[in-house]
């Protein structure tokens, strides 16, 4: 068995997830990465990187991710629940299909991956950490950016983070979240950048690396748990 730490990353093919994978590889971690597909050739399976394709809103994919990490690297030490989708519309326009997609991609994914990973961490008895990517909009809704059902899922992830931090603190498993503002990723490929810049008081759009750096910090901060770290240029703080 390797003596290096293993991290699981979901939604890893692009955007924030891809930056998280690159950051953890640079820092010497072994990474088991999931995405719907890696067919665009973003990453290559290698000695420190295992790729697992599939919808992480399905329990079977979560189980394959865990099994792959165990067979390739022999432990599960950290989880980054990054996979997620954003559907912005008026509350009354959300369809049953939108609701099901948001719940599966944003919430079921966290539950399936985290349950299996925590079971393994408890067996290992060496602690660990789980970090969710939520959203500043969950606690700071904005007129002009209606996203209630999407933010319902992100708010639930913040609540899960606090509950689980408490539940597993004595066993050394930490739970934190990073709440980004607007990040320059393919999620906003069709967005108007000048308008997006107005969504933070700093007047800038962050890079995926800004979020990855915050994730790395929380993963390695051995006394930090139950924290929702806003990386949003101050959007959660006051008006502008
Ligand atoms: N960008 C922002 O401004 C922003 C702001 C706040 C929060 N966030 C959150 O940050 C996270 C990453 O966002 P991003 O901007 O990097 O998004 P993105 O550019 O759209 O990338 C999303 C990634 O998640 C994967 N993915 C989506 N649904 C999946 C599923 N069901 N199973 C497996 N993989 C799935 C995609 O895989 P494929 O490429 O294979 O489709 C892709 O790798 C999300 O949770 C998002 O809600 C983003």
mmCIF file of C-alpha atoms and ligand atoms in Angstrom:
data_model
loop_
_atom_site.group_PDB
_atom_site.id
_atom_site.type_symbol
_atom_site.label_atom_id
_atom_site.label_comp_id
_atom_site.label_asym_id
_atom_site.label_seq_id
_atom_site.Cartn_x
_atom_site.Cartn_y
_atom_site.Cartn_z
ATOM 1 C CA UNK A 1 0.000 0.000 0.000
ATOM 2 C CA UNK A 2 1.190 3.489 -0.806
ATOM 3 C CA UNK A 3 1.956 5.817 2.069
ATOM 4 C CA UNK A 4 0.671 8.845 0.145
ATOM 5 C CA UNK A 5 -2.699 10.492 0.648
ATOM 6 C CA UNK A 6 -5.537 9.815 -1.767
ATOM 7 C CA UNK A 7 -8.164 12.375 -2.737
ATOM 8 C CA UNK A 8 -11.410 11.801 -4.657
ATOM 9 C CA UNK A 9 -12.559 14.636 -6.945
ATOM 10 C CA UNK A 10 -15.957 14.654 -8.670
ATOM 11 C CA UNK A 11 -16.820 16.737 -11.727
ATOM 12 C CA UNK A 12 -13.152 16.778 -12.642
ATOM 13 C CA UNK A 13 -13.031 17.101 -16.419
ATOM 14 C CA UNK A 14 -13.090 20.890 -16.595
ATOM 15 C CA UNK A 15 -13.587 24.139 -14.683
ATOM 16 C CA UNK A 16 -13.090 24.075 -10.918
ATOM 17 C CA UNK A 17 -12.814 20.273 -10.738
ATOM 18 C CA UNK A 18 -9.982 20.183 -13.276
ATOM 19 C CA UNK A 19 -8.117 22.923 -11.371
ATOM 20 C CA UNK A 20 -8.574 20.931 -8.147
ATOM 21 C CA UNK A 21 -7.113 17.802 -9.770
ATOM 22 C CA UNK A 22 -4.098 19.741 -11.098
ATOM 23 C CA UNK A 23 -3.499 21.411 -7.725
ATOM 24 C CA UNK A 24 -3.601 18.154 -5.763
ATOM 25 C CA UNK A 25 -1.338 16.361 -8.253
ATOM 26 C CA UNK A 26 1.143 19.255 -7.982
ATOM 27 C CA UNK A 27 1.103 18.790 -4.208
ATOM 28 C CA UNK A 28 1.903 15.083 -4.392
ATOM 29 C CA UNK A 29 -1.510 13.558 -3.789
ATOM 30 C CA UNK A 30 -2.914 10.522 -5.547
ATOM 31 C CA UNK A 31 -6.172 11.465 -7.233
ATOM 32 C CA UNK A 32 -9.204 9.387 -8.212
ATOM 33 C CA UNK A 33 -11.196 11.689 -10.477
ATOM 34 C CA UNK A 34 -14.738 11.330 -11.755
ATOM 35 C CA UNK A 35 -16.632 13.092 -14.524
ATOM 36 C CA UNK A 36 -19.450 12.229 -16.867
ATOM 37 C CA UNK A 37 -16.769 11.821 -19.505
ATOM 38 C CA UNK A 38 -13.066 12.536 -19.993
ATOM 39 C CA UNK A 39 -13.415 12.055 -23.730
ATOM 40 C CA UNK A 40 -12.070 15.539 -24.503
ATOM 41 C CA UNK A 41 -8.639 14.305 -23.414
ATOM 42 C CA UNK A 42 -8.230 16.676 -20.460
ATOM 43 C CA UNK A 43 -6.413 14.108 -18.329
ATOM 44 C CA UNK A 44 -4.667 10.788 -18.873
ATOM 45 C CA UNK A 45 -4.914 7.892 -16.468
ATOM 46 C CA UNK A 46 -1.476 7.415 -14.879
ATOM 47 C CA UNK A 47 0.428 6.326 -11.759
ATOM 48 C CA UNK A 48 -1.063 9.070 -9.561
ATOM 49 C CA UNK A 49 -4.339 9.655 -11.396
ATOM 50 C CA UNK A 50 -7.242 7.243 -11.852
ATOM 51 C CA UNK A 51 -10.148 8.328 -14.066
ATOM 52 C CA UNK A 52 -13.689 7.048 -13.457
ATOM 53 C CA UNK A 53 -16.369 8.102 -15.932
ATOM 54 C CA UNK A 54 -20.076 8.145 -15.105
ATOM 55 C CA UNK A 55 -22.958 10.074 -13.607
ATOM 56 C CA UNK A 56 -21.994 10.668 -9.986
ATOM 57 C CA UNK A 57 -25.653 11.215 -9.114
ATOM 58 C CA UNK A 58 -25.942 7.415 -9.365
ATOM 59 C CA UNK A 59 -24.840 5.237 -6.467
ATOM 60 C CA UNK A 60 -23.185 2.750 -8.825
ATOM 61 C CA UNK A 61 -20.773 5.437 -10.092
ATOM 62 C CA UNK A 62 -19.936 6.496 -6.541
ATOM 63 C CA UNK A 63 -19.182 2.872 -5.636
ATOM 64 C CA UNK A 64 -16.948 2.500 -8.716
ATOM 65 C CA UNK A 65 -15.057 5.656 -7.750
ATOM 66 C CA UNK A 66 -14.416 4.326 -4.240
ATOM 67 C CA UNK A 67 -13.492 0.844 -5.506
ATOM 68 C CA UNK A 68 -11.097 2.301 -8.078
ATOM 69 C CA UNK A 69 -9.376 4.516 -5.500
ATOM 70 C CA UNK A 70 -8.955 1.541 -3.173
ATOM 71 C CA UNK A 71 -7.632 -0.840 -5.810
ATOM 72 C CA UNK A 72 -5.263 1.736 -7.338
ATOM 73 C CA UNK A 73 -4.084 3.626 -4.232
ATOM 74 C CA UNK A 74 -5.140 1.594 -1.183
ATOM 75 C CA UNK A 75 -6.780 4.356 0.877
ATOM 76 C CA UNK A 76 -9.301 7.199 0.797
ATOM 77 C CA UNK A 77 -8.200 10.239 2.767
ATOM 78 C CA UNK A 78 -9.978 13.249 1.288
ATOM 79 C CA UNK A 79 -13.051 13.909 -0.842
ATOM 80 C CA UNK A 80 -13.821 16.976 -2.945
ATOM 81 C CA UNK A 81 -17.520 16.950 -3.888
ATOM 82 C CA UNK A 82 -17.329 19.379 -6.780
ATOM 83 C CA UNK A 83 -19.670 17.945 -9.458
ATOM 84 C CA UNK A 84 -22.680 20.136 -9.893
ATOM 85 C CA UNK A 85 -25.001 21.882 -12.288
ATOM 86 C CA UNK A 86 -26.572 25.343 -12.225
ATOM 87 C CA UNK A 87 -30.092 26.039 -13.464
ATOM 88 C CA UNK A 88 -31.116 29.675 -13.060
ATOM 89 C CA UNK A 89 -34.760 30.558 -13.613
ATOM 90 C CA UNK A 90 -37.810 31.882 -11.818
ATOM 91 C CA UNK A 91 -39.112 29.613 -9.049
ATOM 92 C CA UNK A 92 -42.373 28.895 -10.887
ATOM 93 C CA UNK A 93 -40.525 27.892 -14.068
ATOM 94 C CA UNK A 94 -38.565 24.998 -12.523
ATOM 95 C CA UNK A 95 -39.894 21.722 -13.962
ATOM 96 C CA UNK A 96 -40.036 18.314 -12.321
ATOM 97 C CA UNK A 97 -37.121 17.388 -14.589
ATOM 98 C CA UNK A 98 -35.053 20.387 -13.404
ATOM 99 C CA UNK A 99 -35.729 19.443 -9.790
ATOM 100 C CA UNK A 100 -34.687 15.826 -10.328
ATOM 101 C CA UNK A 101 -31.500 16.800 -12.209
ATOM 102 C CA UNK A 102 -30.433 19.332 -9.590
ATOM 103 C CA UNK A 103 -31.082 16.961 -6.702
ATOM 104 C CA UNK A 104 -29.190 14.108 -8.390
ATOM 105 C CA UNK A 105 -26.123 16.026 -9.582
ATOM 106 C CA UNK A 106 -25.721 18.373 -6.609
ATOM 107 C CA UNK A 107 -27.036 16.444 -3.597
ATOM 108 C CA UNK A 108 -27.316 12.704 -4.273
ATOM 109 C CA UNK A 109 -23.738 12.804 -5.549
ATOM 110 C CA UNK A 110 -22.522 14.190 -2.214
ATOM 111 C CA UNK A 111 -24.493 11.650 -0.199
ATOM 112 C CA UNK A 112 -23.446 8.570 -2.208
ATOM 113 C CA UNK A 113 -19.748 9.442 -2.458
ATOM 114 C CA UNK A 114 -19.461 10.708 1.099
ATOM 115 C CA UNK A 115 -21.241 7.764 2.741
ATOM 116 C CA UNK A 116 -18.916 5.265 1.079
ATOM 117 C CA UNK A 117 -15.817 7.375 1.650
ATOM 118 C CA UNK A 118 -16.583 7.937 5.341
ATOM 119 C CA UNK A 119 -17.172 4.191 5.859
ATOM 120 C CA UNK A 120 -13.679 3.596 4.453
ATOM 121 C CA UNK A 121 -12.124 6.443 6.509
ATOM 122 C CA UNK A 122 -13.633 4.938 9.668
ATOM 123 C CA UNK A 123 -12.063 1.574 8.802
ATOM 124 C CA UNK A 124 -8.681 3.243 8.238
ATOM 125 C CA UNK A 125 -8.909 5.181 11.554
ATOM 126 C CA UNK A 126 -6.579 7.885 10.236
ATOM 127 C CA UNK A 127 -9.127 10.710 9.936
ATOM 128 C CA UNK A 128 -9.704 12.559 6.685
ATOM 129 C CA UNK A 129 -11.685 15.421 5.201
ATOM 130 C CA UNK A 130 -14.630 16.101 2.922
ATOM 131 C CA UNK A 131 -15.007 19.423 1.115
ATOM 132 C CA UNK A 132 -18.113 20.496 -0.799
ATOM 133 C CA UNK A 133 -18.281 23.188 -3.458
ATOM 134 C CA UNK A 134 -21.422 25.178 -2.721
ATOM 135 C CA UNK A 135 -22.146 28.777 -3.823
ATOM 136 C CA UNK A 136 -22.115 32.272 -2.358
ATOM 137 C CA UNK A 137 -25.583 32.765 -3.869
ATOM 138 C CA UNK A 138 -27.008 30.193 -1.427
ATOM 139 C CA UNK A 139 -26.653 32.616 1.483
ATOM 140 C CA UNK A 140 -26.660 35.841 -0.532
ATOM 141 C CA UNK A 141 -29.414 35.733 -3.177
ATOM 142 C CA UNK A 142 -29.347 38.527 -5.744
ATOM 143 C CA UNK A 143 -32.140 40.295 -7.544
ATOM 144 C CA UNK A 144 -31.643 39.525 -11.231
ATOM 145 C CA UNK A 145 -30.077 36.092 -10.633
ATOM 146 C CA UNK A 146 -33.057 33.891 -9.663
ATOM 147 C CA UNK A 147 -31.799 30.400 -8.808
ATOM 148 C CA UNK A 148 -33.913 29.225 -5.863
ATOM 149 C CA UNK A 149 -33.986 25.470 -6.496
ATOM 150 C CA UNK A 150 -30.307 25.354 -7.472
ATOM 151 C CA UNK A 151 -29.494 27.241 -4.254
ATOM 152 C CA UNK A 152 -31.758 24.929 -2.252
ATOM 153 C CA UNK A 153 -29.292 22.161 -3.108
ATOM 154 C CA UNK A 154 -26.264 24.304 -2.254
ATOM 155 C CA UNK A 155 -27.817 25.421 1.024
ATOM 156 C CA UNK A 156 -28.442 21.769 1.859
ATOM 157 C CA UNK A 157 -24.760 21.027 1.245
ATOM 158 C CA UNK A 158 -23.800 23.813 3.655
ATOM 159 C CA UNK A 159 -26.170 22.327 6.254
ATOM 160 C CA UNK A 160 -24.781 18.815 5.679
ATOM 161 C CA UNK A 161 -21.274 20.187 6.134
ATOM 162 C CA UNK A 162 -22.130 21.582 9.580
ATOM 163 C CA UNK A 163 -24.017 18.452 10.730
ATOM 164 C CA UNK A 164 -21.331 16.048 9.572
ATOM 165 C CA UNK A 165 -18.503 18.164 10.997
ATOM 166 C CA UNK A 166 -20.153 17.747 14.363
ATOM 167 C CA UNK A 167 -21.006 14.064 13.935
ATOM 168 C CA UNK A 168 -17.491 12.973 12.933
ATOM 169 C CA UNK A 169 -15.265 15.466 14.760
ATOM 170 C CA UNK A 170 -14.245 12.991 17.444
ATOM 171 C CA UNK A 171 -13.088 10.560 14.765
ATOM 172 C CA UNK A 172 -10.919 13.137 13.053
ATOM 173 C CA UNK A 173 -12.949 13.458 9.856
ATOM 174 C CA UNK A 174 -13.406 17.128 8.945
ATOM 175 C CA UNK A 175 -16.163 18.615 6.782
ATOM 176 C CA UNK A 176 -15.884 22.017 5.105
ATOM 177 C CA UNK A 177 -17.261 23.844 2.081
ATOM 178 C CA UNK A 178 -15.998 26.448 -0.359
ATOM 179 C CA UNK A 179 -18.695 28.885 -1.510
ATOM 180 C CA UNK A 180 -17.558 30.536 -4.763
ATOM 181 C CA UNK A 181 -18.964 33.660 -6.326
ATOM 182 C CA UNK A 182 -18.651 33.869 -10.102
ATOM 183 C CA UNK A 183 -15.797 31.693 -11.401
ATOM 184 C CA UNK A 184 -14.497 31.773 -14.973
ATOM 185 C CA UNK A 185 -15.375 28.218 -16.086
ATOM 186 C CA UNK A 186 -17.204 26.624 -19.016
ATOM 187 C CA UNK A 187 -20.365 26.877 -16.871
ATOM 188 C CA UNK A 188 -20.470 30.532 -17.927
ATOM 189 C CA UNK A 189 -19.395 29.967 -21.526
ATOM 190 C CA UNK A 190 -22.479 31.794 -22.775
ATOM 191 C CA UNK A 191 -22.386 34.486 -20.068
ATOM 192 C CA UNK A 192 -21.715 38.181 -20.589
ATOM 193 C CA UNK A 193 -18.446 38.749 -18.705
ATOM 194 C CA UNK A 194 -19.040 42.457 -18.152
ATOM 195 C CA UNK A 195 -22.322 41.664 -16.425
ATOM 196 C CA UNK A 196 -20.817 38.783 -14.431
ATOM 197 C CA UNK A 197 -18.112 41.124 -13.096
ATOM 198 C CA UNK A 198 -20.831 43.262 -11.519
ATOM 199 C CA UNK A 199 -21.812 40.324 -9.266
ATOM 200 C CA UNK A 200 -18.930 40.950 -6.844
ATOM 201 C CA UNK A 201 -17.909 44.159 -5.080
ATOM 202 C CA UNK A 202 -14.326 43.563 -6.245
ATOM 203 C CA UNK A 203 -15.594 43.757 -9.831
ATOM 204 C CA UNK A 204 -13.690 40.693 -11.030
ATOM 205 C CA UNK A 205 -14.485 37.099 -11.948
ATOM 206 C CA UNK A 206 -12.326 34.602 -10.086
ATOM 207 C CA UNK A 207 -10.257 31.870 -11.705
ATOM 208 C CA UNK A 208 -10.825 28.159 -11.018
ATOM 209 C CA UNK A 209 -7.370 28.130 -9.380
ATOM 210 C CA UNK A 210 -8.633 30.555 -6.689
ATOM 211 C CA UNK A 211 -11.209 27.947 -5.686
ATOM 212 C CA UNK A 212 -8.739 25.048 -5.930
ATOM 213 C CA UNK A 213 -6.324 26.876 -3.603
ATOM 214 C CA UNK A 214 -9.107 27.297 -1.017
ATOM 215 C CA UNK A 215 -9.959 23.589 -1.321
ATOM 216 C CA UNK A 216 -6.320 22.645 -0.761
ATOM 217 C CA UNK A 217 -6.168 24.908 2.300
ATOM 218 C CA UNK A 218 -9.268 23.304 3.868
ATOM 219 C CA UNK A 219 -7.999 19.803 3.063
ATOM 220 C CA UNK A 220 -4.742 20.450 4.891
ATOM 221 C CA UNK A 221 -6.048 22.679 7.739
ATOM 222 C CA UNK A 222 -6.096 20.015 10.449
ATOM 223 C CA UNK A 223 -8.003 22.098 13.007
ATOM 224 C CA UNK A 224 -10.623 23.586 10.650
ATOM 225 C CA UNK A 225 -14.003 21.855 10.419
ATOM 226 C CA UNK A 226 -17.593 22.995 9.939
ATOM 227 C CA UNK A 227 -16.446 26.012 7.921
ATOM 228 C CA UNK A 228 -18.092 27.482 4.802
ATOM 229 C CA UNK A 229 -15.312 29.529 3.225
ATOM 230 C CA UNK A 230 -16.551 32.215 0.835
ATOM 231 C CA UNK A 231 -14.256 32.819 -2.124
ATOM 232 C CA UNK A 232 -16.408 35.394 -3.827
ATOM 233 C CA UNK A 233 -14.655 38.763 -3.912
ATOM 234 C CA UNK A 234 -16.758 39.893 -0.953
ATOM 235 C CA UNK A 235 -20.171 39.116 -2.465
ATOM 236 C CA UNK A 236 -21.434 37.595 0.794
ATOM 237 C CA UNK A 237 -20.608 40.726 2.724
ATOM 238 C CA UNK A 238 -22.933 43.702 2.500
ATOM 239 C CA UNK A 239 -24.126 45.574 -0.582
ATOM 240 C CA UNK A 240 -22.358 47.278 -3.436
HETATM 241 N N1 LIG B 1 -18.554 28.588 -12.072
HETATM 242 C C1 LIG B 1 -19.154 29.295 -11.095
HETATM 243 O O1 LIG B 1 -19.315 30.536 -11.195
HETATM 244 C C2 LIG B 1 -19.621 28.615 -9.855
HETATM 245 C C3 LIG B 1 -20.125 29.403 -8.821
HETATM 246 C C4 LIG B 1 -20.555 28.808 -7.639
HETATM 247 C C5 LIG B 1 -20.506 27.436 -7.517
HETATM 248 N N2 LIG B 1 -20.020 26.678 -8.525
HETATM 249 C C6 LIG B 1 -19.990 25.219 -8.342
HETATM 250 O O2 LIG B 1 -18.707 24.710 -8.609
HETATM 251 C C7 LIG B 1 -18.816 23.384 -9.103
HETATM 252 C C8 LIG B 1 -18.033 23.287 -10.412
HETATM 253 O O3 LIG B 1 -18.540 24.266 -11.292
HETATM 254 P P1 LIG B 1 -17.824 24.634 -12.680
HETATM 255 O O4 LIG B 1 -18.105 26.062 -12.922
HETATM 256 O O5 LIG B 1 -16.428 24.129 -12.711
HETATM 257 O O6 LIG B 1 -18.751 23.776 -13.664
HETATM 258 P P2 LIG B 1 -18.523 23.270 -15.169
HETATM 259 O O7 LIG B 1 -17.493 24.068 -15.853
HETATM 260 O O8 LIG B 1 -19.888 23.195 -15.762
HETATM 261 O O9 LIG B 1 -17.961 21.786 -14.922
HETATM 262 C C9 LIG B 1 -18.782 20.860 -14.268
HETATM 263 C C10 LIG B 1 -18.047 19.563 -14.130
HETATM 264 O O10 LIG B 1 -18.912 18.664 -13.427
HETATM 265 C C11 LIG B 1 -19.100 17.510 -14.213
HETATM 266 N N3 LIG B 1 -20.420 16.982 -13.962
HETATM 267 C C12 LIG B 1 -21.622 17.633 -14.068
HETATM 268 N N4 LIG B 1 -22.626 16.805 -13.738
HETATM 269 C C13 LIG B 1 -22.039 15.614 -13.418
HETATM 270 C C14 LIG B 1 -22.550 14.362 -13.018
HETATM 271 N N5 LIG B 1 -23.866 14.155 -12.855
HETATM 272 N N6 LIG B 1 -21.683 13.348 -12.804
HETATM 273 C C15 LIG B 1 -20.346 13.537 -12.971
HETATM 274 N N7 LIG B 1 -19.797 14.699 -13.340
HETATM 275 C C16 LIG B 1 -20.652 15.724 -13.568
HETATM 276 C C17 LIG B 1 -18.880 17.933 -15.644
HETATM 277 O O11 LIG B 1 -18.523 16.781 -16.375
HETATM 278 P P3 LIG B 1 -18.505 16.682 -17.990
HETATM 279 O O12 LIG B 1 -17.548 17.731 -18.474
HETATM 280 O O13 LIG B 1 -18.049 15.312 -18.241
HETATM 281 O O14 LIG B 1 -19.909 16.990 -18.426
HETATM 282 C C18 LIG B 1 -17.729 18.918 -15.458
HETATM 283 O O15 LIG B 1 -16.496 18.227 -15.305
HETATM 284 C C19 LIG B 1 -20.303 23.094 -9.253
HETATM 285 O O16 LIG B 1 -20.760 22.364 -8.131
HETATM 286 C C20 LIG B 1 -20.909 24.468 -9.280
HETATM 287 O O17 LIG B 1 -22.253 24.484 -8.816
HETATM 288 C C21 LIG B 1 -19.578 27.229 -9.697
#
